[in-house]
Coordinates of N, CA and C in Angstrom, one line a residue:
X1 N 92.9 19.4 89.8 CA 94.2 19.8 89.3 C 95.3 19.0 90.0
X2 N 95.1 18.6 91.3 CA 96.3 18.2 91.9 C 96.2 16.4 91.5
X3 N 95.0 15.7 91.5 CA 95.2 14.7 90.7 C 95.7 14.6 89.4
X4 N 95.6 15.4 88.4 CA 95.7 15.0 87.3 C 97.5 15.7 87.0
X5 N 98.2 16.0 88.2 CA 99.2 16.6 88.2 C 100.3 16.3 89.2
X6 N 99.9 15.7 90.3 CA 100.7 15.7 91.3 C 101.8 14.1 91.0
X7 N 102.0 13.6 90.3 CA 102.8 12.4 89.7 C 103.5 12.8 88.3
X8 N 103.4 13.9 87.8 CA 104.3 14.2 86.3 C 105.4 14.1 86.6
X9 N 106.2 13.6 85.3 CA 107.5 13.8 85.3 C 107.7 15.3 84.8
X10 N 109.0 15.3 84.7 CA 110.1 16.6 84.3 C 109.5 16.4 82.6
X11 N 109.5 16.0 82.3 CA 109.0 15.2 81.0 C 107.5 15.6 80.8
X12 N 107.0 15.5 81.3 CA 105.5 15.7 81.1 C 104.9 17.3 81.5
X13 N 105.7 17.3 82.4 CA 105.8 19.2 82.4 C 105.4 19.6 81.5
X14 N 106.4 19.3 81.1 CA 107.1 20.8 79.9 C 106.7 20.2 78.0
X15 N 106.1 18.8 78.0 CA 105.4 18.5 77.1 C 104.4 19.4 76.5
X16 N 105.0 20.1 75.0 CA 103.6 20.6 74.0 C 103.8 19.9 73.1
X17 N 102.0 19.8 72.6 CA 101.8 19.7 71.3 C 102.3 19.9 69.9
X18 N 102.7 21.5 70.7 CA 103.6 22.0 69.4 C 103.9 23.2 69.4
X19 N 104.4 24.0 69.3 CA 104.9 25.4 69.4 C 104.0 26.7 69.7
X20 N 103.1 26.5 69.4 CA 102.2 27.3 69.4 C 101.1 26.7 71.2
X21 N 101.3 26.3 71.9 CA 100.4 25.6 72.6 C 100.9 25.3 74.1
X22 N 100.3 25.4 75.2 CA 100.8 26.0 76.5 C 101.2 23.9 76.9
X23 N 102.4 24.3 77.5 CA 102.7 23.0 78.3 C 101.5 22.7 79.6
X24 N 101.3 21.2 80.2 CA 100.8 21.6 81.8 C 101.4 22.4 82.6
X25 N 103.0 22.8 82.5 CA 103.3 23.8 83.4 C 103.3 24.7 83.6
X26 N 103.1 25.4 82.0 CA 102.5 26.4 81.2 C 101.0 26.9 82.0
X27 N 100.4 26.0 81.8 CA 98.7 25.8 82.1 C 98.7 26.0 83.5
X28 N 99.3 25.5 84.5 CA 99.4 25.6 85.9 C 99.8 27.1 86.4
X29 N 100.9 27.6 85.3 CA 101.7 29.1 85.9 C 100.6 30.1 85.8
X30 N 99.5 29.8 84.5 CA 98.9 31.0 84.3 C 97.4 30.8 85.0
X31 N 97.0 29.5 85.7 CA 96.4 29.2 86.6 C 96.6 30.5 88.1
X32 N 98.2 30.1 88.8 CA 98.3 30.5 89.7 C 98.6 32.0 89.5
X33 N 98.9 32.4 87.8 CA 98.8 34.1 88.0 C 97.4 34.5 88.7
X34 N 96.4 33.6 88.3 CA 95.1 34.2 88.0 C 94.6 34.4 89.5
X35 N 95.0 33.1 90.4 CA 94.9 33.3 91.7 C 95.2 34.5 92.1
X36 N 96.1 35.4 92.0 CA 97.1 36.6 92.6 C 96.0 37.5 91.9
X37 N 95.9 37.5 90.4 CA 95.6 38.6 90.1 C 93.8 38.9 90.8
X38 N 92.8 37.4 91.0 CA 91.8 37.5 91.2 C 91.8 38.0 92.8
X39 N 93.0 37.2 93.5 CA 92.7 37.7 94.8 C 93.1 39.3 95.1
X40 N 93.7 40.1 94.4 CA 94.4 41.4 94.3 C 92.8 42.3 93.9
X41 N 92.5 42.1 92.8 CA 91.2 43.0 92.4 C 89.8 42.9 93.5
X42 N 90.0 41.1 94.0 CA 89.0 41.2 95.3 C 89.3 42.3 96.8
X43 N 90.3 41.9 96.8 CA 91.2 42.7 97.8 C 91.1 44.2 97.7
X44 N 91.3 44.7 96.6 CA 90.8 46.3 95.9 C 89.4 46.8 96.3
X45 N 89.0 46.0 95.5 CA 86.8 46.2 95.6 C 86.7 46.0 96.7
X46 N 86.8 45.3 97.9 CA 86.3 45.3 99.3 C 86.8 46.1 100.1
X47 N 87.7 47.1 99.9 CA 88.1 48.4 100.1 C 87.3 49.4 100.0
X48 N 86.1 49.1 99.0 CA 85.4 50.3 98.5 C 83.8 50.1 99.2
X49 N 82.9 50.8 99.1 CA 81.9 51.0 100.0 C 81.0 49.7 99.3
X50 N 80.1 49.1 100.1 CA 79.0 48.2 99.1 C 78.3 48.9 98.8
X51 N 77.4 48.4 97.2 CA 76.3 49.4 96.3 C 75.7 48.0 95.9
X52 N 74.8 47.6 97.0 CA 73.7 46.4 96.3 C 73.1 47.0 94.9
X53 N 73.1 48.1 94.7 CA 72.4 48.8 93.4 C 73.1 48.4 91.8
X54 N 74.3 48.1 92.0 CA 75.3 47.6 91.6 C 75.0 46.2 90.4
X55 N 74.4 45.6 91.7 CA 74.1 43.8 91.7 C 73.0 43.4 90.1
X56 N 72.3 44.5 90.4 CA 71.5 44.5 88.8 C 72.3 45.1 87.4
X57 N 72.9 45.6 87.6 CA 74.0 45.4 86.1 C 74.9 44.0 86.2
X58 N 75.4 43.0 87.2 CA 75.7 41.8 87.0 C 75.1 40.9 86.4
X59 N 75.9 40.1 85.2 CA 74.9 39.1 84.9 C 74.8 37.7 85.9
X60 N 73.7 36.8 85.4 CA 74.1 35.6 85.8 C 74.9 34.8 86.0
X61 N 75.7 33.7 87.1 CA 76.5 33.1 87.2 C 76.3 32.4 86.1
X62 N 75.3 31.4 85.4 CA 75.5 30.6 84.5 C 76.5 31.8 83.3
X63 N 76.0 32.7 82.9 CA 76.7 33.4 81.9 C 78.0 33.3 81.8
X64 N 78.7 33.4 82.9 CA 80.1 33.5 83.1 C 80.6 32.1 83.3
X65 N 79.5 31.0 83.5 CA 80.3 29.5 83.4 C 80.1 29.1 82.1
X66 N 79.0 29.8 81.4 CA 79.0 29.4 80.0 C 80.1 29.8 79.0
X67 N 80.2 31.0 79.2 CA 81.7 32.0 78.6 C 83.0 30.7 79.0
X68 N 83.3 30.6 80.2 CA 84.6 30.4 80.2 C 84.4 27.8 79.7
X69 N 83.1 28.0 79.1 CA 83.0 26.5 78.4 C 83.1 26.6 77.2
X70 N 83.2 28.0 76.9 CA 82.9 27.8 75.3 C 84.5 27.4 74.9
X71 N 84.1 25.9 74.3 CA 85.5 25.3 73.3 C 86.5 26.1 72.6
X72 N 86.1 26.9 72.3 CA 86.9 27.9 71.4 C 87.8 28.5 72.3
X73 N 89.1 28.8 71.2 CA 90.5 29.4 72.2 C 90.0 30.7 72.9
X74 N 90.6 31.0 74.1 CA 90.4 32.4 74.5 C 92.0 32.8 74.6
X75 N 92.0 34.0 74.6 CA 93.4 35.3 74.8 C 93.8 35.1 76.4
X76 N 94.8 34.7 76.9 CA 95.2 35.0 77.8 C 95.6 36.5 78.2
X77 N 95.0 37.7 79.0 CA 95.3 38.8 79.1 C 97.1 38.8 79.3
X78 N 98.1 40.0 79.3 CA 99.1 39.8 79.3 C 99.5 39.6 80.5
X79 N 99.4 39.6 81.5 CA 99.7 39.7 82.9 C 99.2 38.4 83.5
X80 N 99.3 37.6 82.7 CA 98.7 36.1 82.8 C 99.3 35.2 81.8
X81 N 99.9 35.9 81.1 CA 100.3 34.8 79.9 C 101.5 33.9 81.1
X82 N 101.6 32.7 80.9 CA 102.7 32.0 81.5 C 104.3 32.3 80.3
X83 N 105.3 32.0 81.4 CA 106.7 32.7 81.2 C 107.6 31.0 80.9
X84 N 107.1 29.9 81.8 CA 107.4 28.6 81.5 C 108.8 28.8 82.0
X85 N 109.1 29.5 82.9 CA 110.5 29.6 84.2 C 110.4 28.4 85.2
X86 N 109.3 28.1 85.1 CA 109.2 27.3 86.4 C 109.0 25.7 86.2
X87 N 110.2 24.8 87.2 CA 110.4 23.6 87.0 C 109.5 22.1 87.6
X88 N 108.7 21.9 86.2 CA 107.8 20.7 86.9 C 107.0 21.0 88.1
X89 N 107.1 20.1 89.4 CA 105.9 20.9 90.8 C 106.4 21.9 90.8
X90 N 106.7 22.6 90.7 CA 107.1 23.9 91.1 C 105.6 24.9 90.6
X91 N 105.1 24.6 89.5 CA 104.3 24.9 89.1 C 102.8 24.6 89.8
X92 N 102.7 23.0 90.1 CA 101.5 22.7 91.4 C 101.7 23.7 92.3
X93 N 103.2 23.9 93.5 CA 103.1 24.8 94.4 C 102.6 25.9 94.0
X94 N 103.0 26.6 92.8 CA 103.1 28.2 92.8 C 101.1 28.3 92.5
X95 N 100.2 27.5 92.4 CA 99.0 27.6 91.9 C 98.4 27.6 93.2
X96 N 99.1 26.1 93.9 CA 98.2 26.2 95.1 C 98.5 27.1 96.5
X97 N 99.2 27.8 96.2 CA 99.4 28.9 97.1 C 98.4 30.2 96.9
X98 N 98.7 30.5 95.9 CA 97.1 31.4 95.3 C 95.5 30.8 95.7
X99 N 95.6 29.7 95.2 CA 94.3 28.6 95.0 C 94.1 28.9 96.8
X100 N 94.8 28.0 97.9 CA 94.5 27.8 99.0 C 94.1 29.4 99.7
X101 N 94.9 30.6 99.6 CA 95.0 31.9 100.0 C 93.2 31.9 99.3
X102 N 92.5 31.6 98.2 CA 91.3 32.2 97.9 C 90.6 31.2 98.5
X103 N 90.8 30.0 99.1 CA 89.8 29.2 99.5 C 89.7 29.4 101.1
X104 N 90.8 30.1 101.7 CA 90.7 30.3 103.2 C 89.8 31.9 103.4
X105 N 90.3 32.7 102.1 CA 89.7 34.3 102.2 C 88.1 33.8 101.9
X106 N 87.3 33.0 101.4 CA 86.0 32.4 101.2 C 85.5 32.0 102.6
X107 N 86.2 31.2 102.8 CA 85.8 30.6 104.1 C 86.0 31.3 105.0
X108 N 86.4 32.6 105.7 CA 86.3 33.0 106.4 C 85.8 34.7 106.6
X109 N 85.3 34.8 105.1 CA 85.2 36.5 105.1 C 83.8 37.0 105.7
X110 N 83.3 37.8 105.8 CA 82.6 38.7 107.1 C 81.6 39.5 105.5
X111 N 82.4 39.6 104.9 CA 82.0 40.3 103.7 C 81.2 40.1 102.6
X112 N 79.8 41.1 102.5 CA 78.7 40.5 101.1 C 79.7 40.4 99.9
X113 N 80.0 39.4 99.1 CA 81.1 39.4 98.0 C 79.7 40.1 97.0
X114 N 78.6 39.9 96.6 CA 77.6 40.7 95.7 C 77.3 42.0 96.3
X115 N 77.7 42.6 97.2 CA 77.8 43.8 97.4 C 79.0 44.8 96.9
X116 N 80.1 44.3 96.7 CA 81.3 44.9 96.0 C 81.6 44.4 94.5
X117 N 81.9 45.3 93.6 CA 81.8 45.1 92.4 C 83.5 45.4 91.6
X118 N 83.6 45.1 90.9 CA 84.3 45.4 90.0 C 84.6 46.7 89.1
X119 N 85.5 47.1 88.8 CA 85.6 48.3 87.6 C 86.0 48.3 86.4
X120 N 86.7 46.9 86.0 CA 87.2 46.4 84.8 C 86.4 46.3 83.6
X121 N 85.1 46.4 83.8 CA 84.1 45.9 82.5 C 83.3 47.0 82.5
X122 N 83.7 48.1 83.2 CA 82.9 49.7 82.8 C 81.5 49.7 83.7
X123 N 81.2 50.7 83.2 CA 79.9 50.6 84.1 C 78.4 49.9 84.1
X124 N 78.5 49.2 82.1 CA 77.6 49.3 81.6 C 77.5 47.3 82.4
X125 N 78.6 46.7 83.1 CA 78.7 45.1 83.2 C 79.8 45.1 84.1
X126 N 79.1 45.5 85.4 CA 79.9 45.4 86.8 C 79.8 44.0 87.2
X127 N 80.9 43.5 87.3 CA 80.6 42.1 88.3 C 81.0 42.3 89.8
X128 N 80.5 41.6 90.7 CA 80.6 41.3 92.0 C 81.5 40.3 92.4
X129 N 82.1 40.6 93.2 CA 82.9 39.7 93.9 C 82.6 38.2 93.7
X130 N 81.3 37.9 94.3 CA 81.0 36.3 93.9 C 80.7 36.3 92.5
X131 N 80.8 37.2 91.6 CA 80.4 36.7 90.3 C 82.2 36.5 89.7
X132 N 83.0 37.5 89.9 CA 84.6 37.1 90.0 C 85.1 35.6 90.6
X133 N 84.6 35.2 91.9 CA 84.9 33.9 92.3 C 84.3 32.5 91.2
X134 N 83.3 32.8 91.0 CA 82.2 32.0 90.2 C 83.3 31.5 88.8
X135 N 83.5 32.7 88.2 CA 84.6 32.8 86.7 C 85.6 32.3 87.1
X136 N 86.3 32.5 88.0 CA 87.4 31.6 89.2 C 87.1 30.3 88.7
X137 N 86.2 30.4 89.3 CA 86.0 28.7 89.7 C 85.5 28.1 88.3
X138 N 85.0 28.5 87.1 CA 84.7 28.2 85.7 C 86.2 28.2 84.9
X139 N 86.9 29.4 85.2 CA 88.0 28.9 84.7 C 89.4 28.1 84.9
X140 N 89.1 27.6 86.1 CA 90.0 26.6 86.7 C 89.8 25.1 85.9
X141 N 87.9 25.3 86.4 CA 87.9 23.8 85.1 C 88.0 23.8 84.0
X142 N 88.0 25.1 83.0 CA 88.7 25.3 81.9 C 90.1 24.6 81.4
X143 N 90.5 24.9 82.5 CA 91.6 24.4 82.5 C 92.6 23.1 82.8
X144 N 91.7 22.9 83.6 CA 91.7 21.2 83.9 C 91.6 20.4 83.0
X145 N 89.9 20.8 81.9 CA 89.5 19.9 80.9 C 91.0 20.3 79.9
X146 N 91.6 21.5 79.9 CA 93.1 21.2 79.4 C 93.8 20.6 79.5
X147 N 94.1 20.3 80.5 CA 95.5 19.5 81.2 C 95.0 18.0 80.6
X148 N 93.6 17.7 80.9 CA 93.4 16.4 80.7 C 93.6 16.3 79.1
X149 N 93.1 16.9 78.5 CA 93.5 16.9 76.8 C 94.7 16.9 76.6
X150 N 95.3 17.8 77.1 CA 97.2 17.2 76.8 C 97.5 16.2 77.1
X151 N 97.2 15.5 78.3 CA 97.5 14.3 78.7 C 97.6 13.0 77.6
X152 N 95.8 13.5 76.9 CA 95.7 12.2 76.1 C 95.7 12.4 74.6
X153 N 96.9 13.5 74.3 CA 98.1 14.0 73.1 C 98.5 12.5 72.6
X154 N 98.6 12.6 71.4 CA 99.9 11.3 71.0 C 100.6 12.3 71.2
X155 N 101.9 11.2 71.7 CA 103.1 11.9 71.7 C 103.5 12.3 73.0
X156 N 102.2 12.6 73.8 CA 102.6 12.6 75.5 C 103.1 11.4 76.3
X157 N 104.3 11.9 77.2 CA 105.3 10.8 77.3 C 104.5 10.2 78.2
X158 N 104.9 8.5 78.8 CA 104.3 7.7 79.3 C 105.1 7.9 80.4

């Protein structure tokens, strides 16, 4: 992300394809919602007791890198859609403040992340902490492979 970002212009920001379709700054804001929102729901669940019993209604990590590869458009939930308030880096910073905050809480936690689960997907498809990090980390490059597709837009400024 920060290579294929940290040299844009003001210009290349805020560059779409066309009305219907997220700019890279666009793409970056709803990046660093997801940081907040993913580190908030981790933050919640490791509040609550661990239930290794849990771990067998999660599916496999490939599952969830495969989901967030599939080419086809996905819905940004509402509390993630980007607002496009924010000016060129401003957007790198607001992601990598999220981004760094989940890569120091990784590297230093004490805590089974497959021992605490999720409540968002019901009971029938609990995910785990590391299976939420995993989708993290599948949807970041989701998004990358976007940024880089805008990039090489006709019509994206030089």
């Amino acid at each position: 992300i920060i290579k294929e970002t940290e040299h844009l212009t003001l210009n290349q920001w805020t560059f779409k394809e066309d009305s219907a379709k997220w700019s890279i700054g666009q793409v970056l804001e709803h990046l660093g919602l997801y940081e907040r929102i993913f580190a908030q729901e981790a933050d919640i669940m490791l509040s609550t007791k661990p239930d290794m019993q849990l771990d067998s209604l999660s599916l496999p990590d490939t599952t969830y890198i495969n989901w967030m590869n599939d080419p086809g458009p996905h819905q940004a939930e509402w509390n993630a859609e980007p607002l496009g308030l924010m000016k060129g880096s401003d957007n790198l910073k607001f992601y990598l403040f999220g981004r760094n905050h989940l890569i120091d809480f990784i590297k230093s936690t004490t805590y089974d992340l497959k021992a605490h689960h999720t409540f968002r997907w019901g009971k029938e498809q609990r995910r785990s902490i590391h299976a939420l990090m995993v989708i993290h980390y599948a949807h970041t490059d989701r998004h990358l492979k976007q940024v880089k597709r805008i990039k090489q837009t006709p019509g994206f400024p030089k």
